[in-house]
DNA sequence: ATTTATTCATAGCGATCGATACGAAACCCG
DNA sequence: CGGGTTTCGTATCGATCGCTATGAATAAAT
C-alpha cells in the first residue's frame, strides 16, 4: 500500500513489491491474483485504515461548519503523517496513466467522486437543518471542498508540514458562509448567489 | 506536449510520440536528444503557450483581490480548454513516478513551488500597499491559493466544466479577506490571526 | 523406508520499454 | 553516367515489465 501510495500504480513494479513484502513472485500471484487485484486490495485497506477521519467528520452529530472543519483538519493530518507517503492515495495512485491502466484511473476517479458526493450529502443535510443559507449551491460548494482536499494532497506531496496544511484548511474554511439568518439578511447586495459573499 | 499532458511523463511511450509526430525514432532522437529532453521542451512550451494567464494576472496593475480573481478564473479556463487535456501539466505530468524518474518529478515540483512563490510575491506587494490586512500570513495564503489551483487541476481532470471550475474559483475567493481598514477593525474577536475571519 | 503428493523458488516466458546500429536510397559533384 | 557522401527508415539492441512453467525440496502416506 505504501509503495502504491508513494509511486502510483504503474510506477510500482512487482520487483519493488516483491522486495517490500519478502515474497517470491508465485507467492504474490497466489495470494493476490495479479497486480491490479493487489492494487485494489491496497485501495480498500487504505480506505479502511487511513481515511476514516472523513466518514467520522461527515457523520458526527455536530453543526455543519464543525463537520467541515473536522474534515479539512483531518485531511491535513492524514496527508502528512510521519512515516507515510505524503498526500492521498486516491489522488497520487493513478492521476495520469497509460491507456492500459485506464480502468485503474477510472476507479480512483470514482473514489474521488464518491468523496465529493459524501461531502455534498452532508452539506445538503446542513442546508436542511438551517446550518447553511438557502441560496448556497451544495454541489458547487462540495466541489470546492473536494478540490481543496485534492489540492492539500498535492501540497502535502510537495512537502507541506502538518501545520502548513492546517493553516491551508483553516483558510479554506473562511469561504464557508456564516450560519443561518444573518446570511439571508443582506442577500440583495450579493450578485453571485452566495458564491462571492464579499465580492 | 498534449500526450505528456494527458498521460504524464512515464506513461507516454515513444511509440505514442512517434505516431503523434509522424517521425521515425532516429528523427526524434536527432531532434530532441532523448525522452527527458523532449519532455522538458514540452514543459517550456506549455509554460509559454498555456499558462500565460498566471503571469498576466499577477503582474496586472489592478488591486490584489482583482489580481487573485483573474488568477483563479484564468486557471478555470486554462484547465478545461476544449480539445486540450484537463488540468495542469505541472500537476499531471509526474505526480507519482518510479525512482528512475525522480528528477522529472522534482522539476515539476519546482515549477509548482515557483508558482506558489509568484503568488506569495504578489500578496506581499498587496500587503505593502494596504490591499491586505497586516496580520495575514502571505506564505500561508499563497499556499492556500496554490493548493486551490492544484485542486482545480484535479477537478478538471475528473471532468469538471469551465462553469464548475469558475464557481470553485469564486468560492475560493470568498476566503480572501476584505480590503484595508475594515479588516483590522475587528481583529480582537478573531483568535486565529486572520485565517478564520468568521470562525 | 519408500513412494506419492504438494509446496515453492529459480529461471525464463512474451511483450514492451527507451535508444541505436546498419543497410538502402537519395543527393551532390565530377 | 558514375563515385562518394550523406540522409534516413528498418530492424533490433539490452533492460525491464507483468507473469508463469518447471524442477528441486519438503511433507504426507502407505
Short mmCIF file of C-alpha atoms (C1' of nucleotides) in Angstrom, two decimals:
data_model
loop_
_atom_site.label_atom_id
_atom_site.label_comp_id
_atom_site.label_asym_id
_atom_site.label_seq_id
_atom_site.Cartn_x
_atom_site.Cartn_y
_atom_site.Cartn_z
CA UNK A 1 0.00 0.00 0.00
CA UNK A 2 2.80 2.38 0.88
CA UNK A 3 4.57 1.69 -2.40
CA UNK A 4 1.45 2.32 -4.47
CA UNK A 5 0.81 5.40 -2.36
CA UNK A 6 4.28 6.76 -2.98
CA UNK A 7 4.91 5.80 -6.59
CA UNK A 8 1.45 5.23 -8.02
CA UNK A 9 0.04 2.13 -9.67
CA UNK A 10 2.08 1.87 -12.84
CA UNK A 11 5.41 3.11 -11.48
CA UNK A 12 5.33 0.50 -8.73
CA UNK A 13 6.97 -2.60 -10.19
CA UNK A 14 6.49 -6.13 -8.99
CA UNK A 15 10.17 -6.20 -8.13
CA UNK A 16 9.61 -3.42 -5.61
CA UNK A 17 6.54 -5.15 -4.20
CA UNK A 18 8.41 -8.44 -4.04
CA UNK A 19 11.27 -6.95 -2.07
CA UNK A 20 8.97 -4.99 0.25
CA UNK A 21 6.79 -7.99 1.07
CA UNK A 22 9.59 -10.51 1.13
CA UNK A 23 7.66 -12.81 -1.16
CA UNK A 24 8.52 -14.66 -4.30
CA UNK A 25 6.57 -13.91 -7.49
CA UNK A 26 4.44 -17.08 -7.32
CA UNK A 27 3.55 -16.30 -3.72
CA UNK A 28 2.36 -12.86 -4.72
CA UNK A 29 0.25 -14.16 -7.58
CA UNK A 30 -1.10 -16.98 -5.47
CA UNK A 31 -2.19 -14.52 -2.81
CA UNK A 32 -3.37 -11.57 -4.93
CA UNK A 33 -4.15 -12.98 -8.39
CA UNK A 34 -2.43 -10.16 -10.24
CA UNK A 35 -1.08 -6.66 -9.85
CA UNK A 36 -4.42 -4.98 -10.45
CA UNK A 37 -6.17 -7.03 -7.77
CA UNK A 38 -3.34 -6.31 -5.37
CA UNK A 39 -3.73 -2.60 -6.01
CA UNK A 40 -7.46 -2.77 -5.43
CA UNK A 41 -6.87 -4.56 -2.13
CA UNK A 42 -4.44 -1.81 -1.19
CA UNK A 43 -7.16 0.71 -2.05
CA UNK A 44 -9.72 -0.84 0.26
CA UNK A 45 -7.12 -1.17 3.01
CA UNK A 46 -6.20 2.47 2.56
CA UNK A 47 -9.84 3.40 2.72
CA UNK A 48 -10.27 1.47 5.96
CA UNK A 49 -7.11 2.40 7.80
CA UNK A 50 -6.03 5.83 6.62
CA UNK A 51 -9.03 8.00 5.86
CA UNK A 52 -11.59 7.07 8.44
CA UNK A 53 -11.43 10.70 9.53
CA UNK A 54 -13.58 11.66 6.55
CA UNK A 55 -16.55 9.46 7.37
CA UNK A 56 -16.15 10.32 11.06
CA UNK A 57 -16.23 14.03 10.33
CA UNK A 58 -19.18 13.85 7.98
CA UNK A 59 -21.26 11.60 10.20
CA UNK A 60 -20.50 13.25 13.54
CA UNK A 61 -23.52 14.83 15.29
CA UNK A 62 -22.09 18.34 15.11
CA UNK A 63 -23.05 21.53 13.24
CA UNK A 64 -22.19 21.59 9.56
CA UNK A 65 -19.37 24.05 9.93
CA UNK A 66 -17.76 21.93 12.61
CA UNK A 67 -18.13 18.82 10.45
CA UNK A 68 -16.39 20.53 7.54
CA UNK A 69 -13.73 21.84 9.91
CA UNK A 70 -13.04 18.31 11.12
CA UNK A 71 -12.97 17.06 7.55
CA UNK A 72 -10.36 19.55 6.40
CA UNK A 73 -8.21 19.36 9.53
CA UNK A 74 -8.42 15.58 9.41
CA UNK A 75 -7.13 15.69 5.87
CA UNK A 76 -4.28 17.94 6.99
CA UNK A 77 -3.16 15.24 9.38
CA UNK A 78 -3.87 12.22 7.22
CA UNK A 79 -1.98 13.69 4.27
CA UNK A 80 1.18 14.39 6.26
CA UNK A 81 1.58 11.50 8.66
CA UNK A 82 5.20 10.84 9.59
CA UNK A 83 6.47 7.62 8.11
CA UNK A 84 3.74 7.61 5.48
CA UNK A 85 3.82 8.93 1.93
CA UNK A 86 2.51 12.46 1.57
CA UNK A 87 -0.89 13.18 0.10
CA UNK A 88 -3.81 10.90 -0.66
CA UNK A 89 -3.54 7.56 -2.42
CA UNK A 90 -6.77 8.31 -4.30
CA UNK A 91 -5.02 11.28 -5.90
CA UNK A 92 -1.47 10.02 -6.25
CA UNK A 93 -2.33 6.45 -7.16
CA UNK A 94 -3.12 6.99 -10.81
CA UNK A 95 -3.62 10.56 -11.94
CA UNK A 96 -2.04 10.23 -15.37
CA UNK A 97 -1.73 6.73 -16.75
CA UNK A 98 -1.04 4.83 -19.92
CA UNK A 99 -4.10 3.67 -21.87
CA UNK A 100 -3.62 0.16 -20.46
CA UNK A 101 -4.26 1.39 -16.91
CA UNK A 102 -7.33 3.43 -17.76
CA UNK A 103 -9.50 1.15 -15.64
CA UNK A 104 -7.40 1.91 -12.57
CA UNK A 105 -7.53 5.64 -13.24
CA UNK A 106 -11.29 5.44 -13.62
CA UNK A 107 -11.62 3.58 -10.35
CA UNK A 108 -9.67 6.21 -8.46
CA UNK A 109 -11.73 8.90 -10.12
CA UNK A 110 -14.82 7.11 -8.85
CA UNK A 111 -13.38 7.18 -5.31
CA UNK A 112 -12.82 10.92 -5.61
CA UNK A 113 -16.31 11.46 -6.97
CA UNK A 114 -17.72 9.43 -4.09
CA UNK A 115 -15.87 11.60 -1.59
CA UNK A 116 -17.30 14.70 -3.21
CA UNK A 117 -20.76 13.16 -3.17
CA UNK A 118 -20.40 12.38 0.53
CA UNK A 119 -19.49 15.99 1.20
CA UNK A 120 -22.44 17.15 -0.86
CA UNK A 121 -24.69 14.88 1.13
CA UNK A 122 -23.50 16.39 4.39
CA UNK A 123 -23.95 19.91 3.01
CA UNK A 124 -27.48 19.11 1.87
CA UNK A 125 -28.27 17.87 5.35
CA UNK A 126 -26.79 21.06 6.80
CA UNK A 127 -28.89 23.12 4.46
CA UNK A 128 -31.98 21.21 5.53
CA UNK A 129 -31.42 21.95 9.21
CA UNK A 130 -30.63 25.61 8.54
CA UNK A 131 -26.88 25.48 9.03
CA UNK A 132 -26.33 26.81 5.54
CA UNK A 133 -28.04 29.60 3.58
CA UNK A 134 -30.78 28.68 1.16
CA UNK A 135 -29.05 30.15 -1.84
CA UNK A 136 -25.87 28.11 -1.42
CA UNK A 137 -25.12 25.61 -4.17
CA UNK A 138 -24.49 22.29 -2.46
CA UNK A 139 -22.83 20.75 -5.49
CA UNK A 140 -20.67 23.80 -6.12
CA UNK A 141 -19.51 24.02 -2.55
CA UNK A 142 -18.86 20.28 -2.36
CA UNK A 143 -16.73 20.59 -5.48
CA UNK A 144 -14.83 23.41 -3.81
CA UNK A 145 -14.18 21.41 -0.65
CA UNK A 146 -13.22 18.27 -2.53
CA UNK A 147 -10.95 20.42 -4.69
CA UNK A 148 -9.31 21.95 -1.63
CA UNK A 149 -8.66 18.50 -0.23
CA UNK A 150 -7.16 17.37 -3.53
CA UNK A 151 -5.00 20.49 -3.50
CA UNK A 152 -3.90 19.71 0.03
CA UNK A 153 -2.86 16.30 -1.23
CA UNK A 154 -0.59 17.91 -3.81
CA UNK A 155 0.81 20.36 -1.28
CA UNK A 156 1.48 17.51 1.12
CA UNK A 157 3.29 15.63 -1.60
CA UNK A 158 5.38 18.73 -2.19
CA UNK A 159 6.50 18.59 1.42
CA UNK A 160 3.99 20.78 3.25
CA UNK A 161 4.02 20.19 7.01
CA UNK A 162 1.02 19.42 9.20
CA UNK A 163 0.94 22.99 10.42
CA UNK A 164 1.03 24.40 6.91
CA UNK A 165 -1.77 22.09 5.86
CA UNK A 166 -3.77 23.09 8.91
CA UNK A 167 -3.39 26.75 8.02
CA UNK A 168 -4.49 25.92 4.48
CA UNK A 169 -7.52 24.10 5.85
CA UNK A 170 -8.48 26.97 8.12
CA UNK A 171 -8.07 29.43 5.27
CA UNK A 172 -10.32 27.29 3.13
CA UNK A 173 -12.86 27.26 5.95
CA UNK A 174 -13.14 31.04 5.68
CA UNK A 175 -15.03 30.55 2.41
CA UNK A 176 -17.77 28.75 4.30
CA UNK A 177 -20.76 31.08 4.71
CA UNK A 178 -21.81 32.03 8.20
CA UNK A 179 -24.77 30.31 9.78
CA UNK A 180 -28.45 30.80 9.33
CA UNK A 181 -30.41 34.03 9.27
CA UNK A 182 -27.63 36.61 9.39
CA UNK A 183 -26.70 35.31 5.99
CA UNK A 184 -30.04 35.73 4.25
CA UNK A 185 -30.31 39.29 5.53
CA UNK A 186 -28.07 41.06 3.05
CA UNK A 187 -28.84 38.88 0.09
CA UNK A 188 -29.65 41.85 -2.12
CA UNK A 189 -26.16 43.26 -2.28
CA UNK A 190 -24.76 39.97 -3.49
CA UNK A 191 -24.89 39.36 -7.20
CA UNK A 192 -23.41 35.89 -7.50
CA UNK A 193 -25.86 33.89 -5.44
CA UNK A 194 -23.75 33.12 -2.47
CA UNK A 195 -20.54 32.22 -4.16
CA UNK A 196 -18.99 35.64 -3.63
CA UNK A 197 -20.41 36.94 -0.36
CA UNK A 198 -17.87 39.69 -0.20
CA UNK A 199 -17.22 40.31 -3.90
CA UNK B 1 3.04 18.19 -25.23
CA UNK B 2 -0.57 17.04 -25.30
CA UNK B 3 0.48 13.43 -24.79
CA UNK B 4 2.65 14.24 -21.78
CA UNK B 5 -0.15 16.45 -20.50
CA UNK B 6 -2.71 13.67 -20.80
CA UNK B 7 -0.72 10.62 -19.77
CA UNK B 8 2.20 12.02 -17.81
CA UNK B 9 5.91 11.58 -18.42
CA UNK B 10 6.43 7.89 -17.79
CA UNK B 11 3.16 6.59 -19.19
CA UNK B 12 3.77 8.34 -22.50
CA UNK B 13 5.73 5.89 -24.62
CA UNK B 14 7.96 6.73 -27.53
CA UNK B 15 5.64 4.72 -29.73
CA UNK B 16 2.82 7.15 -28.91
CA UNK B 17 5.07 10.15 -29.52
CA UNK B 18 6.32 8.63 -32.74
CA UNK B 19 2.83 8.12 -34.07
CA UNK B 20 1.63 11.56 -32.94
CA UNK B 21 4.57 13.40 -34.50
CA UNK B 22 4.80 11.20 -37.59
CA UNK B 23 8.52 10.77 -37.04
CA UNK B 24 10.80 7.77 -37.01
CA UNK B 25 12.76 7.02 -33.84
CA UNK B 26 16.09 8.35 -35.14
CA UNK B 27 14.38 11.56 -36.17
CA UNK B 28 13.03 12.04 -32.69
CA UNK B 29 16.38 11.39 -31.05
CA UNK B 30 18.17 13.57 -33.55
CA UNK B 31 15.80 16.44 -32.81
CA UNK B 32 15.32 16.08 -29.05
CA UNK B 33 18.32 14.08 -27.78
CA UNK B 34 16.23 11.83 -25.57
CA UNK B 35 12.83 11.45 -23.96
CA UNK B 36 13.71 13.54 -20.93
CA UNK B 37 14.88 16.47 -23.03
CA UNK B 38 11.76 16.22 -25.15
CA UNK B 39 9.63 16.38 -22.02
CA UNK B 40 11.50 19.44 -20.78
CA UNK B 41 10.93 21.16 -24.11
CA UNK B 42 7.25 20.33 -23.79
CA UNK B 43 7.32 21.87 -20.33
CA UNK B 44 8.73 25.18 -21.52
CA UNK B 45 6.31 25.22 -24.43
CA UNK B 46 3.44 24.58 -22.06
CA UNK B 47 4.67 27.36 -19.83
CA UNK B 48 4.79 29.76 -22.75
CA UNK B 49 1.59 28.89 -24.56
CA UNK B 50 -0.88 27.61 -21.99
CA UNK B 51 -0.46 29.39 -18.68
CA UNK B 52 0.38 32.93 -19.57
CA UNK B 53 -2.78 33.90 -17.71
CA UNK B 54 -0.94 33.44 -14.42
CA UNK B 55 1.83 35.93 -15.06
CA UNK B 56 -0.69 38.28 -16.66
CA UNK B 57 -2.93 38.15 -13.62
CA UNK B 58 -0.15 38.58 -11.10
CA UNK B 59 1.55 41.43 -12.95
CA UNK B 60 -1.56 43.36 -13.97
CA UNK B 61 -1.86 46.86 -12.45
CA UNK B 62 -5.03 46.04 -10.54
CA UNK B 63 -5.92 45.66 -6.85
CA UNK B 64 -4.74 42.50 -5.18
CA UNK B 65 -8.16 40.94 -4.94
CA UNK B 66 -8.75 41.50 -8.65
CA UNK B 67 -5.36 40.00 -9.47
CA UNK B 68 -6.17 36.88 -7.47
CA UNK B 69 -9.59 36.74 -9.07
CA UNK B 70 -8.03 36.81 -12.54
CA UNK B 71 -5.55 34.16 -11.47
CA UNK B 72 -8.18 31.71 -10.29
CA UNK B 73 -10.63 32.38 -13.12
CA UNK B 74 -7.78 32.11 -15.62
CA UNK B 75 -6.94 28.72 -14.16
CA UNK B 76 -10.58 27.68 -14.51
CA UNK B 77 -10.37 28.33 -18.24
CA UNK B 78 -6.85 27.06 -18.82
CA UNK B 79 -7.56 23.78 -17.04
CA UNK B 80 -10.65 22.99 -19.10
CA UNK B 81 -9.93 24.16 -22.62
CA UNK B 82 -11.83 22.18 -25.25
CA UNK B 83 -9.56 19.96 -27.26
CA UNK B 84 -6.86 20.06 -24.60
CA UNK B 85 -6.23 17.64 -21.75
CA UNK B 86 -7.87 18.61 -18.48
CA UNK B 87 -5.87 20.05 -15.63
CA UNK B 88 -2.35 21.38 -15.47
CA UNK B 89 0.69 19.67 -16.95
CA UNK B 90 2.75 20.71 -13.94
CA UNK B 91 0.43 18.62 -11.77
CA UNK B 92 -0.43 15.73 -14.10
CA UNK B 93 2.99 15.41 -15.70
CA UNK B 94 4.70 13.46 -12.95
CA UNK B 95 2.93 13.34 -9.61
CA UNK B 96 3.89 9.79 -8.68
CA UNK B 97 6.83 8.29 -10.52
CA UNK B 98 9.26 5.41 -10.42
CA UNK B 99 12.61 6.11 -8.76
CA UNK B 100 14.19 6.46 -12.21
CA UNK B 101 12.06 9.50 -12.99
CA UNK B 102 12.61 11.25 -9.71
CA UNK B 103 14.46 14.08 -11.47
CA UNK B 104 11.39 14.81 -13.57
CA UNK B 105 9.12 14.75 -10.54
CA UNK B 106 11.45 17.15 -8.75
CA UNK B 107 11.47 19.51 -11.70
CA UNK B 108 7.68 19.67 -11.79
CA UNK B 109 7.64 20.19 -8.06
CA UNK B 110 10.00 23.13 -8.60
CA UNK B 111 7.55 24.58 -11.14
CA UNK B 112 4.74 24.32 -8.61
CA UNK B 113 6.86 25.88 -5.90
CA UNK B 114 7.74 28.72 -8.26
CA UNK B 115 4.06 29.34 -8.95
CA UNK B 116 3.37 29.49 -5.24
CA UNK B 117 6.29 31.85 -4.75
CA UNK B 118 4.97 34.11 -7.50
CA UNK B 119 1.60 34.24 -5.75
CA UNK B 120 3.31 34.99 -2.45
CA UNK B 121 5.21 37.80 -4.12
CA UNK B 122 2.02 39.35 -5.37
CA UNK B 123 0.39 39.01 -1.96
CA UNK B 124 3.37 40.64 -0.28
CA UNK B 125 3.09 43.54 -2.68
CA UNK B 126 -0.62 43.75 -1.94
CA UNK B 127 0.10 43.79 1.77
CA UNK B 128 2.62 46.58 1.26
CA UNK B 129 0.10 48.82 -0.49
CA UNK B 130 -2.59 48.10 2.07
CA UNK B 131 -4.75 45.76 -0.02
CA UNK B 132 -4.40 43.05 2.58
CA UNK B 133 -4.56 43.11 6.38
CA UNK B 134 -1.33 43.29 8.32
CA UNK B 135 -1.95 40.07 10.20
CA UNK B 136 -2.37 37.95 7.08
CA UNK B 137 0.25 35.29 6.51
CA UNK B 138 1.50 35.76 2.96
CA UNK B 139 3.08 32.33 2.78
CA UNK B 140 0.06 30.62 4.25
CA UNK B 141 -2.36 32.31 1.94
CA UNK B 142 -0.15 31.66 -1.08
CA UNK B 143 -0.10 28.01 -0.14
CA UNK B 144 -3.88 28.05 0.05
CA UNK B 145 -4.24 29.66 -3.37
CA UNK B 146 -1.68 27.38 -4.98
CA UNK B 147 -3.43 24.47 -3.34
CA UNK B 148 -6.79 25.56 -4.68
CA UNK B 149 -5.34 25.78 -8.18
CA UNK B 150 -3.83 22.32 -7.83
CA UNK B 151 -7.19 21.07 -6.65
CA UNK B 152 -8.86 22.70 -9.62
CA UNK B 153 -6.43 20.78 -11.80
CA UNK B 154 -7.61 17.50 -10.29
CA UNK B 155 -11.25 18.50 -10.61
CA UNK B 156 -10.69 19.46 -14.23
CA UNK B 157 -9.08 16.11 -14.87
CA UNK B 158 -12.13 14.49 -13.33
CA UNK B 159 -14.28 16.19 -15.92
CA UNK B 160 -15.33 19.44 -14.25
CA UNK B 161 -16.65 22.01 -16.74
CA UNK B 162 -15.50 25.59 -17.10
CA UNK B 163 -18.54 26.81 -15.25
CA UNK B 164 -18.00 24.41 -12.38
CA UNK B 165 -14.36 25.46 -12.12
CA UNK B 166 -15.40 29.10 -12.19
CA UNK B 167 -17.79 28.53 -9.31
CA UNK B 168 -15.00 26.76 -7.45
CA UNK B 169 -12.69 29.71 -8.09
CA UNK B 170 -15.26 32.22 -6.90
CA UNK B 171 -15.92 30.16 -3.80
CA UNK B 172 -12.21 30.07 -3.08
CA UNK B 173 -12.13 33.84 -3.48
CA UNK B 174 -14.53 34.17 -0.58
CA UNK B 175 -11.68 33.18 1.73
CA UNK B 176 -9.79 36.29 0.70
CA UNK B 177 -10.04 38.89 3.48
CA UNK B 178 -11.77 42.14 2.66
CA UNK B 179 -9.70 45.20 1.91
CA UNK B 180 -7.87 47.55 4.22
CA UNK B 181 -9.11 49.13 7.39
CA UNK B 182 -12.47 47.43 7.85
CA UNK B 183 -10.45 44.28 8.32
CA UNK B 184 -8.17 45.50 11.10
CA UNK B 185 -11.16 46.86 12.97
CA UNK B 186 -12.49 43.67 14.48
CA UNK B 187 -9.19 41.96 14.93
CA UNK B 188 -9.85 41.30 18.60
CA UNK B 189 -12.66 38.84 18.09
CA UNK B 190 -10.55 36.72 15.86
CA UNK B 191 -8.37 34.18 17.55
CA UNK B 192 -6.54 32.57 14.64
CA UNK B 193 -4.76 35.57 13.19
CA UNK B 194 -6.71 36.11 10.05
CA UNK B 195 -7.07 32.54 8.93
CA UNK B 196 -10.56 32.18 10.32
CA UNK B 197 -12.24 35.59 10.00
CA UNK B 198 -15.66 34.19 10.57
CA UNK B 199 -14.95 31.27 12.85
"C1'" DA C 1 11.56 -46.87 4.39
"C1'" DT C 2 9.86 -45.93 0.05
"C1'" DT C 3 6.62 -43.78 -2.81
"C1'" DT C 4 3.37 -40.32 -3.70
"C1'" DA C 5 1.79 -35.75 -3.34
"C1'" DT C 6 2.45 -30.97 -2.71
"C1'" DT C 7 4.84 -26.83 -1.91
"C1'" DC C 8 7.82 -23.33 -3.60
"C1'" DA C 9 11.89 -20.77 -5.51
"C1'" DT C 10 14.52 -20.31 -9.68
"C1'" DA C 11 14.64 -19.40 -14.23
"C1'" DG C 12 12.65 -17.63 -18.06
"C1'" DC C 13 8.31 -16.57 -20.89
"C1'" DG C 14 6.43 -12.93 -24.45
"C1'" DA C 15 5.81 -8.06 -24.68
"C1'" DT C 16 7.30 -3.51 -24.37
"C1'" DC C 17 10.38 -0.03 -22.73
"C1'" DG C 18 13.91 3.77 -24.41
"C1'" DA C 19 17.51 4.04 -27.57
"C1'" DT C 20 20.64 2.78 -31.72
"C1'" DA C 21 23.36 0.04 -35.37
"C1'" DC C 22 23.15 -0.73 -40.11
"C1'" DG C 23 21.96 -1.07 -44.90
"C1'" DA C 24 19.46 1.20 -48.63
"C1'" DA C 25 18.04 5.16 -51.04
"C1'" DA C 26 18.91 9.87 -52.42
"C1'" DC C 27 21.79 13.59 -53.44
"C1'" DC C 28 25.74 16.25 -55.00
"C1'" DC C 29 29.84 16.65 -57.68
"C1'" DG C 30 32.90 15.32 -61.25
"C1'" DC D 1 26.81 8.35 -66.39
"C1'" DG D 2 29.45 7.01 -62.17
"C1'" DG D 3 31.54 7.68 -57.44
"C1'" DG D 4 31.45 9.49 -52.85
"C1'" DT D 5 28.86 11.25 -49.33
"C1'" DT D 6 25.02 11.98 -46.63
"C1'" DT D 7 20.39 11.04 -45.11
"C1'" DC D 8 17.06 8.13 -43.16
"C1'" DG D 9 13.94 4.12 -42.18
"C1'" DT D 10 14.05 -0.72 -40.67
"C1'" DA D 11 15.28 -3.91 -37.72
"C1'" DT D 12 16.95 -4.76 -33.47
"C1'" DC D 13 19.56 -3.80 -29.26
"C1'" DG D 14 19.77 -4.77 -23.91
"C1'" DA D 15 16.83 -3.98 -19.99
"C1'" DT D 16 12.68 -4.38 -17.66
"C1'" DC D 17 7.78 -5.10 -17.48
"C1'" DG D 18 3.94 -8.44 -15.52
"C1'" DC D 19 3.53 -13.15 -15.18
"C1'" DT D 20 4.25 -18.38 -15.21
"C1'" DA D 21 6.29 -23.09 -16.35
"C1'" DT D 22 9.45 -26.31 -14.34
"C1'" DG D 23 12.36 -28.85 -11.36
"C1'" DA D 24 14.00 -29.35 -6.68
"C1'" DA D 25 12.90 -29.82 -1.92
"C1'" DT D 26 9.74 -30.92 1.64
"C1'" DA D 27 5.75 -33.16 3.63
"C1'" DA D 28 2.41 -36.89 3.80
"C1'" DA D 29 1.04 -41.66 3.31
"C1'" DT D 30 1.36 -46.49 2.92
#
